[in-house]
């Protein structure tokens, strides 16, 4: 046993002994034997920074996010809010994944890992477009394909079940040149989500290929991670909290991108089921707790209803019920059978409470409910909100997983953050919400998109120079909950 593991084990034993000698818990909130406790990561955020692997292999240089965070011209534009931190400061999970999964499975005692497949890793160069799923065999990078087989085997070897996200923000450069589109959306040719006629068939074909290749190893699939974050930070309101490529402000395009993602989810769902019929396939929206900025203002109360509808419900209404409300006025004008029922679970990412301030006018002509401004950051800690958003999701009468929840503020994090969030979750379950699992974001400190390594969410802190992993208090608290399966 390594010295680090020994000290973790000792800490776990000590915390158990303290609890027992204190006479046990005054109240216990039990999550039950079948509840999955896991941790979440995403490839682009954890892969880079390998201690000995060549950087060209370790980093995913064929991805639009690689271009976004490393291009000197993009970094030099203040409006892009890019940290410019080198990817070599990342945690190096591409090389260290097996040790990381040991930390998750053995040290923390988790039962599941949420990870992503990177499209640009498997298909770094453009395959002939429009072909069959089988045609993709000729274009796949065989080293990346074999690496993913080893990766999923490692998760299972450490006693965990993989939940695999097919698209966690990143797109291959051959389908999205975020820099060219940032500079001029009208003339760029690799337009990503702005060219649904290319993107949707190709992302569905990629999803089908993954289900055919990895279906034996993976039973839980998520199609898209946080589609609304891409809409907001890529096409509507890129800002300090998050800028996604292409980082433009074009509300009408943003709404079109949202509908492209609704369509893409449905087609990816069908594609995965075609090759992996027994799989459970869901979508991972980021849901926000919402309140009026001024609780006494009727206008702000109405703005809060509009924000809740647009941010939390429009996408789910379409993906679950096939309800299409094209002008976002609160009334669906169309129900599409080819969208409805494409959801075996809802994966909820929860980080924030937003306040809605009424503008008194709509930001976009023809979209009457876009008459609010969301005040607050992506990470306003509000534990009760987790109960609110899982209850909202459970209202769709589909099983729910909390697929991400976490903090980068680690001051007294174990008690301050985790416990009240899990209490809110447990209360929602006691109230009847069908919640199947909770994934802490994140297992290890990760490259937090435009922020680089300056926001650190890990249960394990990562030293950017040595790549050492050190258990944080929040990880210790989480291990205890996962082991006892209840809050004491
Ligand atoms: O790091 C991100 C993740 O990629 C998506 N959800 C929010 C996390 C923290 O900001």
CSV table of C-alpha atoms and ligand atoms in Angstrom, one decimal:
chain,number,residue,atom,x,y,z
A,1,UNK,CA,0.0,0.0,0.0
A,2,UNK,CA,1.4,3.4,-0.9
A,3,UNK,CA,2.0,6.0,1.9
A,4,UNK,CA,-0.8,8.1,0.4
A,5,UNK,CA,-3.3,5.2,0.5
A,6,UNK,CA,-2.2,4.3,4.0
A,7,UNK,CA,-3.0,7.8,5.2
A,8,UNK,CA,-6.3,7.8,3.5
A,9,UNK,CA,-7.3,4.4,5.0
A,10,UNK,CA,-6.2,5.6,8.4
A,11,UNK,CA,-8.3,8.8,8.0
A,12,UNK,CA,-11.3,6.7,7.0
A,13,UNK,CA,-10.9,4.4,10.0
A,14,UNK,CA,-10.5,7.3,12.3
A,15,UNK,CA,-13.6,9.0,11.1
A,16,UNK,CA,-15.6,5.8,11.6
A,17,UNK,CA,-14.2,5.3,15.1
A,18,UNK,CA,-15.1,8.9,16.0
A,19,UNK,CA,-18.6,8.5,14.9
A,20,UNK,CA,-19.1,5.2,16.7
A,21,UNK,CA,-17.6,6.5,19.9
A,22,UNK,CA,-19.9,9.5,19.8
A,23,UNK,CA,-22.8,7.1,20.0
A,24,UNK,CA,-23.9,6.9,16.4
A,25,UNK,CA,-26.0,9.3,14.3
A,26,UNK,CA,-29.0,11.1,15.6
A,27,UNK,CA,-30.7,10.8,12.3
A,28,UNK,CA,-29.8,8.7,9.3
A,29,UNK,CA,-30.7,9.3,5.7
A,30,UNK,CA,-30.3,6.1,3.8
A,31,UNK,CA,-29.6,6.0,0.0
A,32,UNK,CA,-30.2,2.2,-0.2
A,33,UNK,CA,-28.1,-0.5,-1.7
A,34,UNK,CA,-28.8,0.1,-5.3
A,35,UNK,CA,-28.0,3.8,-5.3
A,36,UNK,CA,-24.9,4.6,-7.4
A,37,UNK,CA,-22.2,6.8,-5.8
A,38,UNK,CA,-19.8,7.9,-8.5
A,39,UNK,CA,-17.5,10.6,-9.7
A,40,UNK,CA,-17.5,12.4,-13.1
A,41,UNK,CA,-14.7,13.6,-15.4
A,42,UNK,CA,-14.4,14.5,-19.1
A,43,UNK,CA,-11.6,13.5,-21.5
A,44,UNK,CA,-10.5,16.9,-22.7
A,45,UNK,CA,-10.4,18.2,-19.1
A,46,UNK,CA,-8.3,15.5,-17.5
A,47,UNK,CA,-6.2,13.9,-20.3
A,48,UNK,CA,-3.5,16.5,-20.8
A,49,UNK,CA,-0.4,16.9,-18.7
A,50,UNK,CA,1.0,13.4,-18.9
A,51,UNK,CA,4.2,12.9,-16.9
A,52,UNK,CA,6.0,10.8,-19.6
A,53,UNK,CA,3.8,10.4,-22.6
A,54,UNK,CA,4.6,12.5,-25.6
A,55,UNK,CA,2.4,15.7,-25.4
A,56,UNK,CA,1.2,15.1,-29.0
A,57,UNK,CA,-0.3,11.8,-27.9
A,58,UNK,CA,-1.4,13.0,-24.5
A,59,UNK,CA,-3.2,16.1,-25.7
A,60,UNK,CA,-6.2,16.0,-28.1
A,61,UNK,CA,-4.9,18.3,-30.7
A,62,UNK,CA,-7.6,17.4,-33.2
A,63,UNK,CA,-10.3,19.0,-31.0
A,64,UNK,CA,-11.9,22.5,-31.3
A,65,UNK,CA,-11.2,23.0,-27.6
A,66,UNK,CA,-7.5,22.4,-28.1
A,67,UNK,CA,-7.5,25.2,-30.7
A,68,UNK,CA,-9.7,27.4,-28.4
A,69,UNK,CA,-7.4,27.2,-25.4
A,70,UNK,CA,-4.0,27.2,-27.1
A,71,UNK,CA,-4.3,29.6,-30.1
A,72,UNK,CA,-2.3,32.7,-29.3
A,73,UNK,CA,-4.6,35.1,-31.2
A,74,UNK,CA,-7.7,33.8,-29.4
A,75,UNK,CA,-5.9,34.0,-26.0
A,76,UNK,CA,-4.9,37.5,-26.7
A,77,UNK,CA,-8.5,38.7,-27.2
A,78,UNK,CA,-9.7,39.7,-23.7
A,79,UNK,CA,-13.3,39.0,-24.6
A,80,UNK,CA,-12.5,35.3,-24.9
A,81,UNK,CA,-11.5,35.1,-21.2
A,82,UNK,CA,-9.0,32.4,-21.9
A,83,UNK,CA,-6.5,31.7,-19.2
A,84,UNK,CA,-3.7,30.7,-21.6
A,85,UNK,CA,-2.5,28.1,-19.1
A,86,UNK,CA,-0.6,25.4,-20.9
A,87,UNK,CA,-2.3,22.0,-21.1
A,88,UNK,CA,0.9,20.5,-19.8
A,89,UNK,CA,-0.3,21.7,-16.4
A,90,UNK,CA,-3.2,19.3,-16.6
A,91,UNK,CA,-3.6,16.1,-14.5
A,92,UNK,CA,-2.3,13.7,-17.1
A,93,UNK,CA,-5.1,11.2,-16.8
A,94,UNK,CA,-4.5,9.9,-20.3
A,95,UNK,CA,-1.4,8.2,-18.8
A,96,UNK,CA,-2.5,7.9,-15.2
A,97,UNK,CA,-6.0,6.6,-15.7
A,98,UNK,CA,-5.6,3.3,-14.0
A,99,UNK,CA,-4.2,4.8,-10.8
A,100,UNK,CA,-7.0,7.4,-10.9
A,101,UNK,CA,-9.6,4.6,-11.2
A,102,UNK,CA,-8.0,2.9,-8.3
A,103,UNK,CA,-8.4,6.1,-6.2
A,104,UNK,CA,-12.1,6.2,-7.2
A,105,UNK,CA,-12.9,2.5,-6.8
A,106,UNK,CA,-10.7,1.5,-3.9
A,107,UNK,CA,-9.8,4.6,-2.0
A,108,UNK,CA,-13.2,6.4,-2.2
A,109,UNK,CA,-15.2,3.1,-2.6
A,110,UNK,CA,-17.3,4.4,-5.5
A,111,UNK,CA,-19.5,2.2,-7.6
A,112,UNK,CA,-19.4,4.2,-10.9
A,113,UNK,CA,-17.3,6.6,-13.0
A,114,UNK,CA,-18.8,9.0,-15.5
A,115,UNK,CA,-16.3,9.5,-18.3
A,116,UNK,CA,-16.4,10.7,-21.9
A,117,UNK,CA,-15.4,9.5,-25.3
A,118,UNK,CA,-13.7,12.2,-27.4
A,119,UNK,CA,-15.0,12.1,-30.9
A,120,UNK,CA,-11.8,13.8,-32.1
A,121,UNK,CA,-9.6,11.1,-30.5
A,122,UNK,CA,-11.4,8.2,-32.4
A,123,UNK,CA,-11.7,10.2,-35.6
A,124,UNK,CA,-9.0,12.9,-35.7
A,125,UNK,CA,-9.3,13.3,-39.5
A,126,UNK,CA,-12.4,13.8,-41.6
A,127,UNK,CA,-13.9,10.5,-42.6
A,128,UNK,CA,-15.8,10.4,-46.0
A,129,UNK,CA,-19.0,12.1,-44.9
A,130,UNK,CA,-22.4,10.5,-45.2
A,131,UNK,CA,-21.3,6.9,-45.3
A,132,UNK,CA,-22.5,4.0,-43.1
A,133,UNK,CA,-21.6,3.2,-39.6
A,134,UNK,CA,-19.4,0.3,-40.9
A,135,UNK,CA,-17.6,2.7,-43.3
A,136,UNK,CA,-16.2,4.5,-40.2
A,137,UNK,CA,-14.0,1.4,-39.5
A,138,UNK,CA,-11.7,2.6,-42.2
A,139,UNK,CA,-11.2,6.0,-40.6
A,140,UNK,CA,-10.9,5.2,-36.9
A,141,UNK,CA,-7.6,5.6,-35.1
A,142,UNK,CA,-6.9,2.0,-34.0
A,143,UNK,CA,-4.7,3.2,-31.1
A,144,UNK,CA,-7.4,5.4,-29.7
A,145,UNK,CA,-10.0,2.6,-30.2
A,146,UNK,CA,-7.9,0.1,-28.3
A,147,UNK,CA,-7.1,2.7,-25.6
A,148,UNK,CA,-10.9,3.1,-24.9
A,149,UNK,CA,-11.3,-0.7,-24.5
A,150,UNK,CA,-8.5,-0.7,-21.9
A,151,UNK,CA,-10.0,2.4,-20.3
A,152,UNK,CA,-13.4,0.8,-19.7
A,153,UNK,CA,-11.8,-2.4,-18.6
A,154,UNK,CA,-9.9,-0.5,-16.0
A,155,UNK,CA,-13.1,1.1,-14.7
A,156,UNK,CA,-14.6,-2.3,-14.3
A,157,UNK,CA,-11.5,-3.9,-12.8
A,158,UNK,CA,-11.7,-1.3,-10.0
A,159,UNK,CA,-15.2,-2.4,-9.3
A,160,UNK,CA,-17.1,0.4,-11.0
A,161,UNK,CA,-19.7,0.8,-13.7
A,162,UNK,CA,-18.9,3.2,-16.5
A,163,UNK,CA,-21.4,5.9,-17.5
A,164,UNK,CA,-20.1,7.3,-20.8
A,165,UNK,CA,-20.9,10.7,-22.3
A,166,UNK,CA,-20.6,10.7,-26.1
A,167,UNK,CA,-20.2,14.4,-26.4
A,168,UNK,CA,-18.8,16.5,-23.5
A,169,UNK,CA,-18.6,19.9,-25.4
A,170,UNK,CA,-15.7,19.1,-27.7
A,171,UNK,CA,-16.0,18.6,-31.5
A,172,UNK,CA,-13.4,17.5,-34.0
A,173,UNK,CA,-11.7,20.4,-35.9
A,174,UNK,CA,-12.7,18.9,-39.2
A,175,UNK,CA,-16.4,19.6,-38.3
A,176,UNK,CA,-15.9,22.8,-36.2
A,177,UNK,CA,-13.2,25.4,-36.8
A,178,UNK,CA,-14.1,27.5,-33.7
A,179,UNK,CA,-11.5,30.1,-34.5
A,180,UNK,CA,-12.6,30.8,-38.1
A,181,UNK,CA,-16.3,30.9,-36.9
A,182,UNK,CA,-15.3,33.2,-34.0
A,183,UNK,CA,-13.7,35.6,-36.5
A,184,UNK,CA,-16.5,35.4,-39.1
A,185,UNK,CA,-19.5,33.2,-38.7
A,186,UNK,CA,-20.8,33.9,-42.2
A,187,UNK,CA,-17.7,32.8,-44.0
A,188,UNK,CA,-16.4,29.9,-41.9
A,189,UNK,CA,-16.9,26.5,-43.5
A,190,UNK,CA,-16.5,24.1,-40.7
A,191,UNK,CA,-19.5,25.4,-38.7
A,192,UNK,CA,-20.1,22.8,-36.0
A,193,UNK,CA,-23.5,23.2,-34.4
A,194,UNK,CA,-24.3,26.0,-36.8
A,195,UNK,CA,-24.4,23.4,-39.7
A,196,UNK,CA,-26.9,20.9,-38.3
A,197,UNK,CA,-27.2,19.3,-41.8
A,198,UNK,CA,-23.6,18.1,-41.4
A,199,UNK,CA,-23.3,17.7,-37.7
A,200,UNK,CA,-26.5,15.8,-36.8
A,201,UNK,CA,-25.9,12.8,-39.2
A,202,UNK,CA,-22.2,12.7,-38.4
A,203,UNK,CA,-22.6,12.8,-34.6
A,204,UNK,CA,-25.3,10.1,-34.8
A,205,UNK,CA,-23.1,7.9,-37.0
A,206,UNK,CA,-20.3,8.4,-34.4
A,207,UNK,CA,-22.7,7.5,-31.6
A,208,UNK,CA,-23.8,4.4,-33.4
A,209,UNK,CA,-20.2,3.4,-34.1
A,210,UNK,CA,-19.4,3.8,-30.3
A,211,UNK,CA,-22.4,1.7,-29.3
A,212,UNK,CA,-21.4,-1.0,-31.8
A,213,UNK,CA,-17.8,-1.0,-30.6
A,214,UNK,CA,-18.2,-0.5,-26.9
A,215,UNK,CA,-21.7,-1.7,-26.2
A,216,UNK,CA,-20.5,-4.9,-24.5
A,217,UNK,CA,-18.6,-2.8,-22.0
A,218,UNK,CA,-20.9,0.1,-21.5
A,219,UNK,CA,-24.6,0.0,-20.4
A,220,UNK,CA,-25.2,3.6,-19.4
A,221,UNK,CA,-24.8,6.2,-22.2
A,222,UNK,CA,-25.3,10.0,-22.1
A,223,UNK,CA,-25.6,11.7,-25.5
A,224,UNK,CA,-24.8,15.4,-24.9
A,225,UNK,CA,-23.4,17.1,-21.9
A,226,UNK,CA,-25.1,20.4,-21.0
A,227,UNK,CA,-26.4,21.4,-24.4
A,228,UNK,CA,-27.7,24.7,-22.9
A,229,UNK,CA,-24.2,25.7,-21.7
A,230,UNK,CA,-23.0,25.4,-25.3
A,231,UNK,CA,-26.0,27.6,-26.5
A,232,UNK,CA,-25.3,30.2,-23.8
A,233,UNK,CA,-21.6,30.4,-23.7
A,234,UNK,CA,-20.9,29.6,-27.3
A,235,UNK,CA,-23.6,31.5,-29.1
A,236,UNK,CA,-25.5,33.8,-26.8
A,237,UNK,CA,-23.6,35.3,-23.8
A,238,UNK,CA,-20.0,34.2,-23.7
A,239,UNK,CA,-18.5,35.7,-20.5
A,240,UNK,CA,-16.0,35.4,-17.7
A,241,UNK,CA,-17.6,32.3,-16.3
A,242,UNK,CA,-17.5,30.4,-19.5
A,243,UNK,CA,-16.7,30.9,-23.2
A,244,UNK,CA,-17.2,28.0,-25.5
A,245,UNK,CA,-16.1,28.1,-29.1
A,246,UNK,CA,-17.0,29.8,-31.3
A,247,UNK,CA,-17.7,32.5,-28.5
A,248,UNK,CA,-20.1,34.7,-30.5
A,249,UNK,CA,-23.3,36.6,-29.6
A,250,UNK,CA,-26.0,35.8,-32.0
A,251,UNK,CA,-29.3,35.0,-30.2
A,252,UNK,CA,-31.1,33.7,-33.3
A,253,UNK,CA,-28.3,31.4,-34.1
A,254,UNK,CA,-28.2,30.3,-30.5
A,255,UNK,CA,-31.8,29.3,-30.6
A,256,UNK,CA,-31.2,27.4,-33.9
A,257,UNK,CA,-28.3,25.6,-32.2
A,258,UNK,CA,-30.5,24.6,-29.3
A,259,UNK,CA,-33.0,22.9,-31.7
A,260,UNK,CA,-30.1,21.3,-33.5
A,261,UNK,CA,-29.1,19.8,-30.2
A,262,UNK,CA,-32.6,18.6,-29.5
A,263,UNK,CA,-32.6,16.8,-32.9
A,264,UNK,CA,-29.1,15.5,-32.4
A,265,UNK,CA,-30.0,14.0,-29.0
A,266,UNK,CA,-32.9,12.1,-30.5
A,267,UNK,CA,-30.9,10.8,-33.4
A,268,UNK,CA,-28.0,9.8,-31.2
A,269,UNK,CA,-30.5,8.0,-28.8
A,270,UNK,CA,-31.9,6.0,-31.8
A,271,UNK,CA,-28.3,5.3,-33.0
A,272,UNK,CA,-27.1,3.9,-29.7
A,273,UNK,CA,-30.2,1.8,-29.3
A,274,UNK,CA,-29.9,0.4,-32.8
A,275,UNK,CA,-26.5,-1.2,-31.8
A,276,UNK,CA,-27.0,-1.6,-28.1
A,277,UNK,CA,-30.7,-2.3,-27.5
A,278,UNK,CA,-30.4,-3.0,-23.8
A,279,UNK,CA,-28.5,0.2,-23.1
A,280,UNK,CA,-29.9,3.0,-21.0
A,281,UNK,CA,-29.5,6.2,-22.8
A,282,UNK,CA,-30.0,9.7,-21.4
A,283,UNK,CA,-29.2,13.4,-21.8
A,284,UNK,CA,-27.3,15.6,-19.3
A,285,UNK,CA,-28.8,19.0,-19.0
A,286,UNK,CA,-27.4,21.6,-16.6
A,287,UNK,CA,-30.4,22.7,-14.5
A,288,UNK,CA,-30.4,25.8,-12.4
A,289,UNK,CA,-32.4,26.7,-9.3
A,290,UNK,CA,-34.2,29.9,-10.2
A,291,UNK,CA,-35.5,32.8,-8.1
A,292,UNK,CA,-36.7,36.3,-8.8
A,293,UNK,CA,-34.0,38.9,-8.3
A,294,UNK,CA,-36.3,41.0,-6.2
A,295,UNK,CA,-38.8,38.6,-4.6
A,296,UNK,CA,-41.3,41.4,-4.0
A,297,UNK,CA,-41.3,42.5,-7.7
A,298,UNK,CA,-44.1,40.9,-9.8
A,299,UNK,CA,-42.0,41.6,-12.9
A,300,UNK,CA,-39.1,39.7,-11.5
A,301,UNK,CA,-41.4,36.8,-10.4
A,302,UNK,CA,-42.6,36.5,-13.9
A,303,UNK,CA,-39.0,36.8,-15.2
A,304,UNK,CA,-38.1,33.9,-13.0
A,305,UNK,CA,-40.9,31.8,-14.5
A,306,UNK,CA,-39.6,32.6,-18.0
A,307,UNK,CA,-36.0,31.8,-17.1
A,308,UNK,CA,-37.0,28.5,-15.5
A,309,UNK,CA,-39.0,27.6,-18.6
A,310,UNK,CA,-36.3,28.6,-21.2
A,311,UNK,CA,-33.3,27.3,-19.2
A,312,UNK,CA,-34.7,24.1,-17.6
A,313,UNK,CA,-37.8,22.9,-19.4
A,314,UNK,CA,-37.9,23.6,-23.2
A,315,UNK,CA,-35.2,21.1,-24.0
A,316,UNK,CA,-36.6,18.4,-21.7
A,317,UNK,CA,-40.1,19.0,-23.0
A,318,UNK,CA,-38.9,18.3,-26.5
A,319,UNK,CA,-36.6,15.3,-25.6
A,320,UNK,CA,-39.2,13.6,-23.4
A,321,UNK,CA,-42.5,14.6,-24.9
A,322,UNK,CA,-41.5,15.7,-28.5
A,323,UNK,CA,-43.0,19.1,-27.7
A,324,UNK,CA,-41.6,21.8,-29.9
A,325,UNK,CA,-42.1,25.4,-28.8
A,326,UNK,CA,-40.2,27.1,-31.7
A,327,UNK,CA,-40.7,30.7,-30.6
A,328,UNK,CA,-40.3,29.9,-26.9
A,329,UNK,CA,-43.6,31.5,-25.9
A,330,UNK,CA,-44.5,28.7,-23.4
A,331,UNK,CA,-46.9,26.9,-25.8
A,332,UNK,CA,-45.7,24.0,-28.0
A,333,UNK,CA,-47.1,24.4,-31.5
A,334,UNK,CA,-46.0,20.9,-32.5
A,335,UNK,CA,-45.5,17.4,-31.1
A,336,UNK,CA,-43.0,15.3,-33.0
A,337,UNK,CA,-43.1,11.6,-32.6
A,338,UNK,CA,-39.5,11.3,-33.9
A,339,UNK,CA,-38.3,13.3,-30.9
A,340,UNK,CA,-40.6,12.0,-28.2
A,341,UNK,CA,-39.7,9.2,-25.8
A,342,UNK,CA,-35.9,9.4,-26.4
A,343,UNK,CA,-34.9,9.4,-22.8
A,344,UNK,CA,-34.2,6.4,-20.5
A,345,UNK,CA,-32.9,8.7,-17.8
A,346,UNK,CA,-32.3,12.3,-17.2
A,347,UNK,CA,-28.8,13.2,-16.0
A,348,UNK,CA,-28.9,16.4,-13.9
A,349,UNK,CA,-25.8,18.6,-13.6
A,350,UNK,CA,-26.4,21.1,-10.8
A,351,UNK,CA,-24.2,23.9,-9.7
A,352,UNK,CA,-26.1,27.2,-9.3
A,353,UNK,CA,-29.0,29.3,-8.4
A,354,UNK,CA,-29.7,32.1,-10.8
A,355,UNK,CA,-31.8,35.2,-10.1
A,356,UNK,CA,-34.0,36.5,-12.9
A,357,UNK,CA,-34.2,40.3,-13.4
A,358,UNK,CA,-37.0,41.5,-15.6
A,359,UNK,CA,-35.9,43.6,-18.6
A,360,UNK,CA,-39.4,44.7,-19.5
A,361,UNK,CA,-38.7,43.9,-23.2
A,362,UNK,CA,-37.6,40.8,-25.1
A,363,UNK,CA,-34.0,40.5,-26.1
A,364,UNK,CA,-34.9,38.9,-29.4
A,365,UNK,CA,-37.8,39.9,-31.6
A,366,UNK,CA,-40.4,37.2,-31.9
A,367,UNK,CA,-39.4,35.4,-28.7
A,368,UNK,CA,-41.6,37.0,-26.0
A,369,UNK,CA,-40.3,35.1,-23.0
A,370,UNK,CA,-36.7,36.1,-23.5
A,371,UNK,CA,-37.4,39.2,-21.4
A,372,UNK,CA,-35.1,38.5,-18.4
A,373,UNK,CA,-31.5,38.7,-17.5
A,374,UNK,CA,-30.0,35.9,-15.5
A,375,UNK,CA,-28.0,37.4,-12.6
A,376,UNK,CA,-25.4,35.2,-10.9
A,377,UNK,CA,-22.5,33.0,-11.7
A,378,UNK,CA,-22.4,29.4,-12.9
A,379,UNK,CA,-21.4,28.5,-9.3
A,380,UNK,CA,-23.6,30.2,-6.7
A,381,UNK,CA,-23.8,27.6,-4.0
A,382,UNK,CA,-27.4,26.9,-3.0
A,383,UNK,CA,-27.8,23.3,-1.7
A,384,UNK,CA,-31.6,23.3,-1.5
A,385,UNK,CA,-31.6,23.9,-5.2
A,386,UNK,CA,-30.4,20.4,-5.8
A,387,UNK,CA,-33.6,19.2,-4.3
A,388,UNK,CA,-35.6,21.6,-6.5
A,389,UNK,CA,-34.0,20.6,-9.8
A,390,UNK,CA,-34.1,16.8,-9.2
A,391,UNK,CA,-37.7,17.2,-8.3
A,392,UNK,CA,-38.3,19.1,-11.5
A,393,UNK,CA,-36.5,16.4,-13.5
A,394,UNK,CA,-38.3,13.5,-11.7
A,395,UNK,CA,-41.6,15.2,-12.7
A,396,UNK,CA,-40.9,13.9,-16.2
A,397,UNK,CA,-41.4,10.4,-14.7
A,398,UNK,CA,-38.1,9.1,-15.9
A,399,UNK,CA,-35.3,7.9,-13.6
A,400,UNK,CA,-32.8,10.6,-12.7
A,401,UNK,CA,-29.1,10.6,-12.0
A,402,UNK,CA,-27.3,13.6,-10.6
A,403,UNK,CA,-24.5,13.4,-13.1
A,404,UNK,CA,-22.5,16.3,-11.8
A,405,UNK,CA,-22.4,18.4,-8.6
A,406,UNK,CA,-19.4,19.9,-7.0
A,407,UNK,CA,-17.4,22.9,-6.0
A,408,UNK,CA,-14.1,24.6,-6.6
A,409,UNK,CA,-14.2,26.3,-3.2
A,410,UNK,CA,-12.7,23.9,-0.7
A,411,UNK,CA,-12.8,25.9,2.4
A,412,UNK,CA,-14.4,23.5,4.9
A,413,UNK,CA,-15.8,21.8,1.8
A,414,UNK,CA,-16.6,18.4,3.2
A,415,UNK,CA,-19.3,19.7,5.6
A,416,UNK,CA,-20.2,23.0,4.0
A,417,UNK,CA,-20.8,21.7,0.5
A,418,UNK,CA,-21.4,18.0,0.4
A,419,UNK,CA,-23.6,17.3,3.3
A,420,UNK,CA,-26.4,19.9,2.6
A,421,UNK,CA,-26.5,19.0,-1.0
A,422,UNK,CA,-26.9,15.3,-0.2
A,423,UNK,CA,-29.5,16.2,2.4
A,424,UNK,CA,-31.5,18.0,-0.2
A,425,UNK,CA,-31.2,15.0,-2.5
A,426,UNK,CA,-32.2,12.6,0.1
A,427,UNK,CA,-35.2,14.8,1.0
A,428,UNK,CA,-36.3,14.8,-2.6
A,429,UNK,CA,-36.0,11.0,-2.7
A,430,UNK,CA,-38.1,10.8,0.5
A,431,UNK,CA,-40.6,13.0,-1.3
A,432,UNK,CA,-40.9,10.4,-4.1
A,433,UNK,CA,-38.3,11.5,-6.7
A,434,UNK,CA,-36.8,8.5,-8.5
A,435,UNK,CA,-33.1,9.2,-8.2
A,436,UNK,CA,-30.7,6.4,-9.1
A,437,UNK,CA,-27.3,7.9,-8.4
A,438,UNK,CA,-25.0,10.9,-7.6
A,439,UNK,CA,-21.7,11.7,-9.3
A,440,UNK,CA,-19.4,14.2,-7.7
A,441,UNK,CA,-17.7,16.6,-10.0
A,442,UNK,CA,-14.9,15.8,-10.0
A,443,UNK,CA,-12.6,12.9,-9.2
A,444,UNK,CA,-9.5,15.0,-9.7
A,445,UNK,CA,-8.7,18.6,-10.4
A,446,UNK,CA,-9.3,19.2,-14.1
A,447,UNK,CA,-8.5,21.7,-16.8
A,448,UNK,CA,-11.6,23.9,-16.2
A,449,UNK,CA,-12.1,25.0,-19.8
A,450,UNK,CA,-11.3,28.7,-20.3
A,451,UNK,CA,-10.1,28.9,-16.7
A,452,UNK,CA,-7.4,26.4,-17.1
A,453,UNK,CA,-6.3,24.9,-13.7
A,454,UNK,CA,-7.4,27.9,-11.7
A,455,UNK,CA,-10.8,26.5,-10.7
A,456,UNK,CA,-10.2,23.1,-9.0
A,457,UNK,CA,-13.1,20.8,-8.4
A,458,UNK,CA,-11.3,17.5,-7.4
A,459,UNK,CA,-11.9,15.2,-4.6
A,460,UNK,CA,-8.2,14.8,-5.1
A,461,UNK,CA,-6.0,17.8,-5.6
A,462,UNK,CA,-3.5,17.5,-8.4
A,463,UNK,CA,-0.1,19.1,-8.3
A,464,UNK,CA,0.5,20.5,-11.9
A,465,UNK,CA,4.3,19.8,-11.6
A,466,UNK,CA,4.5,16.4,-10.0
A,467,UNK,CA,1.0,15.2,-10.9
A,468,UNK,CA,0.6,13.9,-7.3
A,469,UNK,CA,-2.9,13.4,-6.2
A,470,UNK,CA,-3.8,14.4,-2.6
A,471,UNK,CA,-7.2,13.6,-1.0
A,472,UNK,CA,-9.2,16.7,0.0
A,473,UNK,CA,-11.6,16.9,2.9
A,474,UNK,CA,-14.5,16.7,0.5
A,475,UNK,CA,-13.2,13.4,-0.9
A,476,UNK,CA,-12.9,12.0,2.6
A,477,UNK,CA,-16.4,13.0,3.5
A,478,UNK,CA,-17.7,11.5,0.2
A,479,UNK,CA,-15.9,8.2,0.8
A,480,UNK,CA,-17.6,7.9,4.1
A,481,UNK,CA,-21.1,8.5,2.6
A,482,UNK,CA,-20.3,6.1,-0.3
A,483,UNK,CA,-19.1,3.4,2.2
A,484,UNK,CA,-22.0,3.7,4.7
A,485,UNK,CA,-24.5,4.6,2.0
A,486,UNK,CA,-26.1,7.2,4.3
A,487,UNK,CA,-25.7,10.6,5.9
A,488,UNK,CA,-25.1,10.4,9.6
B,1,LIG,O1,-16.1,21.4,-15.6
B,1,LIG,C1,-17.4,21.5,-15.9
B,1,LIG,C2,-17.9,20.3,-16.7
B,1,LIG,O2,-17.2,20.1,-17.8
B,1,LIG,C3,-19.4,20.6,-17.1
B,1,LIG,N1,-20.2,21.0,-15.9
B,1,LIG,C4,-19.7,22.0,-15.1
B,1,LIG,C5,-18.3,21.7,-14.6
B,1,LIG,C6,-17.8,22.7,-13.6
B,1,LIG,O3,-17.9,24.0,-14.2
